[in-house]
Amino acid sequence: MAKGRTKKKGNKICAAGIAWAKRTFDTYPSAYANMAASKYCKDPNYAKGAKGKK
């Protein structure tokens, strides 16, 4: 690592977010799935009502 840089700690995605991303996305370990899972952990209503709306 470069001098002055530190690794961030505590950036773990919650288990519910990971489970939701695995159900929602075809390939879970992807940048989009991780981003959505982290948003889901911060706001569990993130994807509510996304399906079935016209």
CSV table of C-alpha atoms in Angstrom, one decimal:
chain,number,residue,atom,x,y,z
A,1,MET,CA,0.0,0.0,0.0
A,2,ALA,CA,1.1,3.5,-0.6
A,3,LYS,CA,2.2,5.7,2.2
A,4,GLY,CA,-0.7,7.5,3.9
A,5,ARG,CA,-3.4,5.2,2.6
A,6,THR,CA,-5.4,3.0,4.9
A,7,LYS,CA,-7.9,0.4,4.2
A,8,LYS,CA,-11.5,1.3,5.2
A,9,LYS,CA,-13.0,-1.1,7.7
A,10,GLY,CA,-16.6,-1.9,8.3
A,11,ASN,CA,-17.8,-1.7,4.7
A,12,LYS,CA,-19.5,-5.0,4.9
A,13,ILE,CA,-22.8,-5.6,3.2
A,14,CYS,CA,-25.5,-6.9,5.5
A,15,ALA,CA,-26.7,-10.5,5.1
A,16,ALA,CA,-30.2,-9.5,4.1
A,17,GLY,CA,-28.7,-7.3,1.3
A,18,ILE,CA,-26.6,-10.1,0.0
A,19,ALA,CA,-29.6,-12.5,0.0
A,20,TRP,CA,-31.7,-9.9,-1.8
A,21,ALA,CA,-29.0,-9.3,-4.4
A,22,LYS,CA,-28.6,-13.0,-5.1
A,23,ARG,CA,-32.4,-13.3,-5.6
A,24,THR,CA,-32.5,-10.2,-7.8
A,25,PHE,CA,-29.4,-10.3,-10.0
A,26,ASP,CA,-28.3,-13.2,-12.3
A,27,THR,CA,-24.7,-12.9,-11.2
A,28,TYR,CA,-24.3,-11.7,-7.6
A,29,PRO,CA,-20.6,-10.9,-7.3
A,30,SER,CA,-20.8,-7.9,-9.6
A,31,ALA,CA,-20.4,-4.2,-9.1
A,32,TYR,CA,-24.1,-3.4,-9.8
A,33,ALA,CA,-25.3,-6.1,-7.4
A,34,ASN,CA,-23.0,-5.0,-4.6
A,35,MET,CA,-24.0,-1.4,-5.1
A,36,ALA,CA,-27.7,-2.3,-4.9
A,37,ALA,CA,-27.2,-4.6,-1.9
A,38,SER,CA,-25.5,-1.8,0.0
A,39,LYS,CA,-28.3,0.5,-0.8
A,40,TYR,CA,-30.8,-2.2,0.3
A,41,CYS,CA,-28.9,-2.4,3.6
A,42,LYS,CA,-29.2,1.3,4.2
A,43,ASP,CA,-32.9,1.5,3.1
A,44,PRO,CA,-34.8,-1.8,3.1
A,45,ASN,CA,-37.6,-0.1,1.1
A,46,TYR,CA,-35.1,0.5,-1.7
A,47,ALA,CA,-36.7,-2.0,-4.2
A,48,LYS,CA,-40.2,-2.4,-2.9
A,49,GLY,CA,-42.8,-2.1,-5.6
A,50,ALA,CA,-40.3,-2.4,-8.5
A,51,LYS,CA,-42.0,-5.5,-9.9
A,52,GLY,CA,-45.5,-5.4,-11.3
A,53,LYS,CA,-45.9,-1.7,-11.8
A,54,LYS,CA,-47.2,-0.5,-15.2
